[in-house]
XYZ file of C-alpha atoms in Angstrom:
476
model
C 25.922 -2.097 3.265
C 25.349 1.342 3.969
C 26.614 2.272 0.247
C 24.338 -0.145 -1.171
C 20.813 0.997 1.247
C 22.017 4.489 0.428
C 21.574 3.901 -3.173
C 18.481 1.533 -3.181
C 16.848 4.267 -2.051
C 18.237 7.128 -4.405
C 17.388 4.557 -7.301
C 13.692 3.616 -5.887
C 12.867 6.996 -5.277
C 14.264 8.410 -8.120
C 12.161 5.872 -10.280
C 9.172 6.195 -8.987
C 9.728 10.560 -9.310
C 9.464 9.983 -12.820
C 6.944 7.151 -13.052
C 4.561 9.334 -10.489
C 5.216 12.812 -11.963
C 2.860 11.912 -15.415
C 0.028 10.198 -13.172
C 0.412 12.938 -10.553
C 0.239 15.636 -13.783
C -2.563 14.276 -15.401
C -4.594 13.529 -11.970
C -4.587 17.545 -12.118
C -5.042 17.973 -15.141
C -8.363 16.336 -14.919
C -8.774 18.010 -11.875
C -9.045 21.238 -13.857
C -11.019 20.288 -16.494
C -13.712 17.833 -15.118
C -16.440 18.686 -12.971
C -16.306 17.956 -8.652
C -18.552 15.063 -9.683
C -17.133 13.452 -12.575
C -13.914 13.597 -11.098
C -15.168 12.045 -7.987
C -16.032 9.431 -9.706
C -12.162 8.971 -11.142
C -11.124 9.339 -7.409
C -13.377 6.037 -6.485
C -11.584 4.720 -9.368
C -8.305 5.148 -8.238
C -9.669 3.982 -4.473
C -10.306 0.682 -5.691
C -6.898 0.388 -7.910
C -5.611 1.127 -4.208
C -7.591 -2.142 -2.960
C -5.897 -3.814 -6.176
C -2.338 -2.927 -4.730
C -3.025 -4.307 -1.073
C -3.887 -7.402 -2.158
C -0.998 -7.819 -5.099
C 1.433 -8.611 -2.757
C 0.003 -9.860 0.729
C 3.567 -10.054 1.698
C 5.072 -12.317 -0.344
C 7.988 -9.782 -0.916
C 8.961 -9.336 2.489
C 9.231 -13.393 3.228
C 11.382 -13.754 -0.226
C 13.355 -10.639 1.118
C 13.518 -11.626 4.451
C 14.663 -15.502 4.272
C 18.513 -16.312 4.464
C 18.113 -18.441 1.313
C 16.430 -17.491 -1.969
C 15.005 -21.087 -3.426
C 13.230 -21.998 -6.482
C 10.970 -23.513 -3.416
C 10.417 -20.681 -1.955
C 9.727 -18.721 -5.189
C 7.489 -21.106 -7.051
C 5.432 -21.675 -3.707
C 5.421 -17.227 -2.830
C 4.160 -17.119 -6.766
C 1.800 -20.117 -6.381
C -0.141 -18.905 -3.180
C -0.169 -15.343 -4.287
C -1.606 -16.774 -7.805
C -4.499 -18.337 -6.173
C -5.412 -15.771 -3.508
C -5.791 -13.400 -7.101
C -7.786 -15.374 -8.645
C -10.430 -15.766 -5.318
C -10.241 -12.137 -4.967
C -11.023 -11.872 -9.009
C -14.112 -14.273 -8.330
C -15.385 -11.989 -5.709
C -15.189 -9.117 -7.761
C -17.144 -10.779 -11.036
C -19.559 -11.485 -8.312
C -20.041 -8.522 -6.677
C -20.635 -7.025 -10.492
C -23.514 -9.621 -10.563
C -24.697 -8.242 -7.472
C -24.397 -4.607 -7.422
C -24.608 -3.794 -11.251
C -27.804 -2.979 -11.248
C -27.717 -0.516 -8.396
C -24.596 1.720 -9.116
C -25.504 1.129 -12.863
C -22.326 -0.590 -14.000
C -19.833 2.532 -13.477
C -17.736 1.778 -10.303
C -18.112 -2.324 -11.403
C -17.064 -1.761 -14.290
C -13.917 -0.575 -12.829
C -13.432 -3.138 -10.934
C -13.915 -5.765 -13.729
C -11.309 -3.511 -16.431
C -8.575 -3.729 -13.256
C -8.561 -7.314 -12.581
C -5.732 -7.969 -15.344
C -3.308 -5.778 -12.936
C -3.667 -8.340 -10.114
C -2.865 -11.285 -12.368
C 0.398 -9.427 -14.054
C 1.782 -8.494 -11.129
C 1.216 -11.939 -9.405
C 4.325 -12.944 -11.891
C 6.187 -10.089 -10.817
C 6.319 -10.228 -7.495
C 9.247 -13.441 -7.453
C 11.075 -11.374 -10.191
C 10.949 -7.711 -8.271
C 12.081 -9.383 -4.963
C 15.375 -11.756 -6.454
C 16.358 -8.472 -7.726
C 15.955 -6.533 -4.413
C 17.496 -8.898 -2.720
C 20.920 -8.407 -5.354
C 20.608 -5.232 -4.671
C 20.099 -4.719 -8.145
C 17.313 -1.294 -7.178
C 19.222 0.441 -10.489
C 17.751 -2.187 -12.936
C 14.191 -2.067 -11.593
C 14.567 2.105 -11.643
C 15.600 1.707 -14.960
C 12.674 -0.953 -15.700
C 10.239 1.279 -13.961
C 10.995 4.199 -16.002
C 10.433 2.630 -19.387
C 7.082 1.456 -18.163
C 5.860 4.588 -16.719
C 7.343 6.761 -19.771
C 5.449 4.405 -22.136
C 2.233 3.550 -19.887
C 2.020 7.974 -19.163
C 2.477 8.730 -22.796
C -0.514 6.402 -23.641
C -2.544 7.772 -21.115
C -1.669 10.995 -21.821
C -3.050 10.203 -25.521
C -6.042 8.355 -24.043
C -6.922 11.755 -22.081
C -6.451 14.028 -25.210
C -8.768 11.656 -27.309
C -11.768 12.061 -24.403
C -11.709 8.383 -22.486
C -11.135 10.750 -19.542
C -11.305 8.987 -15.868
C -10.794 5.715 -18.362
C -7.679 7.294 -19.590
C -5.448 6.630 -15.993
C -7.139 3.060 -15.624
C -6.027 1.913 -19.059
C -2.406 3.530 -18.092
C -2.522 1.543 -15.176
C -2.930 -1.519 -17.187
C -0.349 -1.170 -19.930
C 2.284 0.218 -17.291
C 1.437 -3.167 -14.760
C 2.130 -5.067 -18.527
C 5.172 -3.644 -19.237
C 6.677 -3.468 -15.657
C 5.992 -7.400 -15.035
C 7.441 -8.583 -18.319
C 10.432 -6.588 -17.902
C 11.222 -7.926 -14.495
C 10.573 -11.062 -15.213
C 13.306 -11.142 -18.246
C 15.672 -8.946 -16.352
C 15.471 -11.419 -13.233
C 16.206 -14.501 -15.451
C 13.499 -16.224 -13.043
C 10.012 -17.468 -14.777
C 8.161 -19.266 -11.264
C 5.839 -21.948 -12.253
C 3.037 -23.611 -10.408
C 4.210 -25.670 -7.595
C 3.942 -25.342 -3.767
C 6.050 -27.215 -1.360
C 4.857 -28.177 1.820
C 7.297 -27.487 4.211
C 7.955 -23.744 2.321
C 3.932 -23.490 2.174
C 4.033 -23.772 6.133
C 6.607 -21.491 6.705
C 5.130 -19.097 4.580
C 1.901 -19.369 5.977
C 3.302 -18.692 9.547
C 5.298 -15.347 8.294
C 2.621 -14.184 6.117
C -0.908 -14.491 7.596
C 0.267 -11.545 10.093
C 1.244 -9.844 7.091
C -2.054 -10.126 5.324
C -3.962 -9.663 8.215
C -2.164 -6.513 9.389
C -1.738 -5.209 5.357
C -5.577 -5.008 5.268
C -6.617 -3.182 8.255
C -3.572 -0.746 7.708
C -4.873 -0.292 4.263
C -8.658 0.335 6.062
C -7.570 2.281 8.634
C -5.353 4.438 6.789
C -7.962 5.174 4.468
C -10.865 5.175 6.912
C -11.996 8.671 6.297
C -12.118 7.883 2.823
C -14.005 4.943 3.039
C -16.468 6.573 5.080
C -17.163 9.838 2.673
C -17.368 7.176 -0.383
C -19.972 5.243 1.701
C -21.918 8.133 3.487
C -21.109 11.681 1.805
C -21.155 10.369 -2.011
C -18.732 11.490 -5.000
C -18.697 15.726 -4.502
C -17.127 14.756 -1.457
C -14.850 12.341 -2.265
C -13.245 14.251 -4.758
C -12.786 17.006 -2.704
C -11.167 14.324 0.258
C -8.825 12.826 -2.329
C -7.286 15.980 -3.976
C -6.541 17.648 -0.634
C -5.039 14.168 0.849
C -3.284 12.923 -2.825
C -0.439 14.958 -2.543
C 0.852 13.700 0.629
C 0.443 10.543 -0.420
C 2.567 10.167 -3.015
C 4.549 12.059 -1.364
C 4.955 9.434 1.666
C 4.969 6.310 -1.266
C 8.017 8.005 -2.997
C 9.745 8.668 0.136
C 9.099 6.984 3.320
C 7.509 3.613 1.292
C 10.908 3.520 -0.640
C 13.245 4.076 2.114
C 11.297 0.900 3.995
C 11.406 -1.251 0.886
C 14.952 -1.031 1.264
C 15.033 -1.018 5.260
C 13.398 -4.624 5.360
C 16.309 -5.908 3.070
C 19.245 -4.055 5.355
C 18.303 -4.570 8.632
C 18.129 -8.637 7.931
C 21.584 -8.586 7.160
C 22.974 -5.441 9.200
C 24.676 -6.095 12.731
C 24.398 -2.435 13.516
C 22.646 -1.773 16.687
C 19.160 -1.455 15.737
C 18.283 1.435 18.096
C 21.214 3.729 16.931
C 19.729 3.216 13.334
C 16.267 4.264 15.015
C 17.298 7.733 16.161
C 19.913 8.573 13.302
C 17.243 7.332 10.509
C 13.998 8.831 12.263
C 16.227 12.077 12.714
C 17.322 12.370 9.080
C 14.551 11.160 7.503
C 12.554 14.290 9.349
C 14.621 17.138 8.335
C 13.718 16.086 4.807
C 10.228 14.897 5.177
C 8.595 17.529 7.969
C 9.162 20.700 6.145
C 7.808 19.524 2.543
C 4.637 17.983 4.458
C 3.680 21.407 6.287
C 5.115 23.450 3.235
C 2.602 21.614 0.911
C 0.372 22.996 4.223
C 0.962 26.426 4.017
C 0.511 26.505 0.087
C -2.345 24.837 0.034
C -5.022 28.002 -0.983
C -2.253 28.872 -3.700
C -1.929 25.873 -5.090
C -5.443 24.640 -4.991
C -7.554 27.510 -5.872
C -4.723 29.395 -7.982
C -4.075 26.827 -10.164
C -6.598 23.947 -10.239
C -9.676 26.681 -9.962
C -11.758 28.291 -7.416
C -14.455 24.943 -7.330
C -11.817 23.731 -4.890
C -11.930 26.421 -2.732
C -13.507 23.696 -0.364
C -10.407 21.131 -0.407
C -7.894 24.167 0.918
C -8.949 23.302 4.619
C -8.526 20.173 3.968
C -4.921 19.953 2.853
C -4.071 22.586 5.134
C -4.947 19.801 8.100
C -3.610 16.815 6.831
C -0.257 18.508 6.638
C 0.185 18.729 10.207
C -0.260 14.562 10.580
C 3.392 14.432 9.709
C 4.066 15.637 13.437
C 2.780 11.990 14.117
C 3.760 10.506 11.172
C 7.885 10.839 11.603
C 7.188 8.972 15.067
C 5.986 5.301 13.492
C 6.803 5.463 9.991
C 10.051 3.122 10.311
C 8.827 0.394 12.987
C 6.588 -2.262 10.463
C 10.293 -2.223 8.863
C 12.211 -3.467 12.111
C 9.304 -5.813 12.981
C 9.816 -7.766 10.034
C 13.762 -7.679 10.169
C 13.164 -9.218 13.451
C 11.098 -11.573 12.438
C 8.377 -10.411 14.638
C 5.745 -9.860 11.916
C 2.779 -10.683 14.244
C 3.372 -7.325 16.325
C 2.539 -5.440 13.206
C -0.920 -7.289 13.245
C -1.514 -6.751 17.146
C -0.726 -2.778 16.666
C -2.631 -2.283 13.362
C -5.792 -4.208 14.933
C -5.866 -1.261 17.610
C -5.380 1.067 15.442
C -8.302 0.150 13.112
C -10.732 -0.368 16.099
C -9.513 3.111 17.244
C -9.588 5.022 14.110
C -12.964 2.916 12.238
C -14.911 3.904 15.583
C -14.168 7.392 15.637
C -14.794 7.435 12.267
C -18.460 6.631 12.045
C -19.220 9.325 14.712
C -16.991 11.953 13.362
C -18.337 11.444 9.841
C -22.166 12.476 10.860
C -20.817 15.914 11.643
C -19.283 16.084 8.030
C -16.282 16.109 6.633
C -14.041 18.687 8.380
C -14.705 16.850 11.363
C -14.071 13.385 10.139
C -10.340 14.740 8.950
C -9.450 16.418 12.279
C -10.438 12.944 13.881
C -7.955 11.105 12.251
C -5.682 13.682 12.669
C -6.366 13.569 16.175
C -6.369 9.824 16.334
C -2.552 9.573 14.576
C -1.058 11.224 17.709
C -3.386 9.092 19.967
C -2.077 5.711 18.441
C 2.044 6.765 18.734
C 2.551 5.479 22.605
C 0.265 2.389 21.544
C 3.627 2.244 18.517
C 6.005 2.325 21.307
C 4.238 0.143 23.503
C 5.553 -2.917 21.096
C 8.045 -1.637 19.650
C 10.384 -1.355 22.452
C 10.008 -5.219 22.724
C 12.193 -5.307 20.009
C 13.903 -2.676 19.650
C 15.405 -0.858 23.127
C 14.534 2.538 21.832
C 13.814 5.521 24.119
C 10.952 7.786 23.163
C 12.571 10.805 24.658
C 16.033 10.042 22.572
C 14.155 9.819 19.736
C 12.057 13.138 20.466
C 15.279 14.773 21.301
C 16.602 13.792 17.902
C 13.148 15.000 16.181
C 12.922 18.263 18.069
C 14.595 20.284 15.949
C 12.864 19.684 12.172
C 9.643 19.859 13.669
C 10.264 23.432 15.813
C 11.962 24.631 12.662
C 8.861 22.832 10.227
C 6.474 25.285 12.173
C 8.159 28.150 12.173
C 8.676 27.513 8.707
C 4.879 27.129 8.169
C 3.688 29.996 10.052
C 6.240 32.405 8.370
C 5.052 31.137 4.773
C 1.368 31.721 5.853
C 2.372 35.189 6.756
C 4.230 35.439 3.541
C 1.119 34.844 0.993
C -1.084 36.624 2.883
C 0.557 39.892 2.782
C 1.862 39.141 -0.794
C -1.256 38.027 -2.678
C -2.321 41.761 -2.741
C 0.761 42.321 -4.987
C 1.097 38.927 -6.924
C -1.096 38.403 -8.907
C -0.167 35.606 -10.959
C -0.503 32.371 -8.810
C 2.411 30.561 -10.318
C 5.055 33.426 -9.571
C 3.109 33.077 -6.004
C 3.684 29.753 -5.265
C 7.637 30.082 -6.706
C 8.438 32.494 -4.099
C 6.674 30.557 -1.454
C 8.506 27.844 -2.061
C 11.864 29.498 -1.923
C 10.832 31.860 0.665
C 10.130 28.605 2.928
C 13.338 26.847 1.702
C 15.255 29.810 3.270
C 13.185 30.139 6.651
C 13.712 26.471 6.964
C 17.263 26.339 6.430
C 18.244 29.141 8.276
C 15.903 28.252 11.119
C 17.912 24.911 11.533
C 21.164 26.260 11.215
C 20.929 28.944 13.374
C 18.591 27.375 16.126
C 20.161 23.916 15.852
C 23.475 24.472 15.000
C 24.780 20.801 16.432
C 21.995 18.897 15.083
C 22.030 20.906 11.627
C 25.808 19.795 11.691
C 25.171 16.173 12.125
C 22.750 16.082 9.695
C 25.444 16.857 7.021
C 27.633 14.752 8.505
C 24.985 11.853 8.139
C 24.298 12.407 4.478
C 28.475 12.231 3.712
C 28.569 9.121 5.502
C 25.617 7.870 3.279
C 26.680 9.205 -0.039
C 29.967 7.989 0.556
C 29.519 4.420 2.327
C-alpha cells in the first residue's frame, strides 16, 4: 500500500509538473508583455476558471473513492447529480450575462459564457478519473494528462503568438478539459449514462452536501483577499495580488493537492494507526514543502522585478508575505484528507464555516486600509484558525499538537535560517551581479546548501529519519 501511495503521488505530481509548467510559462510571459491592467483583467479570468473547478466536482470523487464498492449505481447516479448541478450553475451564468452585460461591457461575461463547455466535459470525467484512482492506475492518468497539456499548451502557446492574448489560456483551458475527459473516459472503459438510483442518490446526498457546502466556503475563504481586491480595489490591483500569490499556488496544487488526492484513497483502506501517519507525513511533507515556500520568499525582488520588469516592483512585498503562511500551512494541510477517510465529512464543513466567518470579516475591514494590509490579515488569520483545526481533528484522530510540533520543529527553524541567510545573500551580491538570471541561480543553490546543511548539522536525528522515511517509501 505504501508502494502504491508512494507512486500515486510521484505519478500525479509528476503530471501535473509538466501540464502546469506551459500555463505557469506563458502566465509570465504575458506578465511581461501586457500592461498591470490588461493583465488584470486575464487574472479575473483565471479567478473565475477557479470558480469553474470548485464546482466540477462537488465531491463526487471522494464518495466514488471513498465507498467499499465501485457500482455502475453509484457511478451513473455521482455522473447524473453532478450533470444537473452543471447545468443550474450554467443557467445562472447565461443569466447573470443578461444581467450584468451591460455594466462590465461584456468582457468578464464573456468569460464566463466561453468557460461553460469545461464544466460540462469534465462532468463525464469525473466517474472515469475516480475508477482509475481507485485501481491505482495514477500512471495512466499522468500519462493521459500529459498528452492533454502538451497538446492544449502548444495551442495556446500558438494562440498567444497570433495576438488572442488573455483569450489565448482560456481557449487552452478548453481544448486541454476536451482532450483530458475523452481520454479518461476510453482509458477507464466506463461511459456513465443518465440514471440515478434512489437508495445511492440518498447516500450520496448524506456524504456529499458537507462536501459541497464546505468546498465552497474553502474556495471563498481561501481566496477572500482576492475576492475582495476584485470587488473593491479593481484590476491594477488584482493583477498585482495574483502574480505575487500564483506561485505558491501551484505550488501547493502540485504538491500538497496531489499527495491528498492520493491520501483519501489510502487511508480508506490502510489499518496503520492514523496518528503515526499524522506526524511521519506532516514531518516529511515539511522538509520538502517549508524551504521552497520561504525560498520563493526570499527571491521574490529577483525574480519579480529582474525578470518580469520593474512595473512589479509593487507585487515583491507581496510574495515576500505570503511565503511565510506556510508556517501555518504544514499544520492543517493533511486533516480534510483523514476526515473523509473517516467518514466524518461534516467536520470539514463545521471547521471551514469558522474559518470563512473569521477570515470574510477581517477581510472587509482590512481591505479599506489597502492591500498590504488585507494580505498580512490573512496571514495573520491562518495561524489564528490552526487550534480551531485541532479542536476537531483530535475527535478523530488522537493526535498531539506538541508531537506534531516536535516533528515540524526542525524544517521550519532550518526554513528561516535558510530565508534570512538568502536575503543576506542578494543583498550584498546584487552590487556585483548584474544579470538577474545568474542572480537568482546562485540564490537558489546558495539556499539549497544553507538548508541542507542547516538540517543536518542542527538536526542530525531528525535529518536521519527523514532519509530513512523516503527509503521506506521508494522502496514499499
Amino acid at each position: 500500500m505504501k508502494k502504491k501511495s508512494t507512486m500515486g503521488v510521484l505519478w500525479s505530481s509528476g503530471s501535473l509538473i509538466f501540464s502546469q509548467v506551459i500555463n505557469i510559462l506563458l502566465f509570465f510571459y504575458l506578465a511581461r508583455i501586457l500592461d498591470v491592467n490588461t493583465f488584470g483583467k486575464l487574472a479575473i479570468a483565471l479567478f473565475l476558471l477557479d470558480i469553474f473547478f470548485v464546482f466540477s466536482t462537488v465531491g463526487f470523487n471522494a464518495y466514488l473513492l471513498k465507498t467499499k464498492e465501485f457500482t455502475s449505481a453509484k457511478a451513473n447516479s455521482s455522473f447524473t447529480a453532478s450533470f444537473i448541478l452543471v447545468c443550474i450553475f450554467i443557467a445562472l451564468i447565461v443569466a447573470s450575462n443578461y444581467v450584468f452585460s451591460h455594466e462590465y461591457q461584456g468582457t468578464q461575461t464573456h468569460y464566463l459564457l466561453a468557460l461553460c463547455p469545461i464544466l460540462i466535459i469534465n462532468s463525464f470525467s469525473i466517474v472515469a478519473d475516480s475508477k482509475i484512482q481507485r485501481e491505482f492506475n495514477y500512471h495512466i492518468i499522468a500519462k493521459i494528462t500529459v498528452a492533454s497539456s502538451f497538446i492544449s499548451g502548444i495551442s495556446a502557446v500558438m494562440f498567444a503568438v497570433y495576438g488572442f492574448e488573455e483569450w489565448s489560456i482560456i481557449f487552452g483551458r478548453l481544448i486541454h478539459s476536451f482532450l483530458l475527459s475523452t481520454l479518461l473516459v476510453i482509458n477507464a472503459q466506463f461511459l456513465p449514462r443518465f440514471r440515478i438510483d434512489k437508495y445511492e442518490l440518498k447516500e450520496m446526498y448524506t456524504f456529499i452536501k458537507p462536501l459541497f457546502l464546505s468546498q465552497f466556503l474553502t474556495f471563498t475563504t481561501d481566496r477572500a483577499n482576492q475576492i475582495m481586491v476584485a470587488s473593491f480595489l479593481g484590476a491594477n490591483f488584482f493583477a498585482l495580488l495574483s502574480l505575487a500569490k500564483r506561485p505558491y499556488m501551484e505550488i501547493q496544487h502540485l504538491t500538497l493537492g496531489q499527495i491528498n488526492k492520493v491520501l483519501v484513497n489510502t487511508l480508506s483502506r490502510s489499518q496503520d494507526n492514523h496518528a503515526t501517519v499524522c506526524y511521519r507525513l506532516a514531518s516529511l511533507v515539511a522538509v520538502f514543502i517549508i524551504p521552497i515556500f520561504l525560498g520563493l520568499s526570499a527571491i521574490s525582488d529577483v525574480f519579480l522585478v529582474g525578470i518580469l520588469g520593474s512595473k512589479w516592483q509593487e507585487s515583491v512585498l507581496l510574495m515576500s508575505l505570503f511565503g511565510f503562511e506556510v508556517l501555518a500551512l504544514v499544520f492543517a494541510w493533511f486533516m480534510n484528507s483523514f476526515f473523509i477517510a473517516n467518514g466524518q465529512p461534516q467536520l470539514i464543513y463545521k471547521v471551514v464555516k469558522v474559518g470563512f466567518l473569521i477570515r470574510v470579516l477581517a477581510s472587509l475591514i482590512a481591505v479599506q486600509y489597502g492591500i498590504l494590509y488585507l494580505v498580512l490579515t490573512n496571514i495573520a488569520v491562518s495561524f489564528i484558525m490552526i487550534p480551531i483545526h485541532y479542536f476537531y481533528f483530535a475527535r478523530v484522530v488522537n493526535v498531539s499538537f506538541f508531537i506534531l510540533f516536535k516533528s515540524l520543529y526542525p524544517a521550519i527553524v532550518a526554513g528561516l535560517i535558510m530565508f534570512g541567510v538568502v536575503s543576506f545573500y542578494l543583498s550584498f551580491f546584487t552590487q556585483y551581479l548584474t544579470n538577474p538570471y545568474l542572480l537568482l541561480i546562485s540564490a537558489i543553490m546558495a539556499g539549497s546548501v544553507i538548508y541542507i546543511s542547516t538540517f543536518y548539522f542542527m538536526f542530525p536525528k531528525s535529518f536521519k529519519m527523514t532519509v530513512n522515511e523516503i527509503r521506506t517509501l521508494t522502496k514499499g
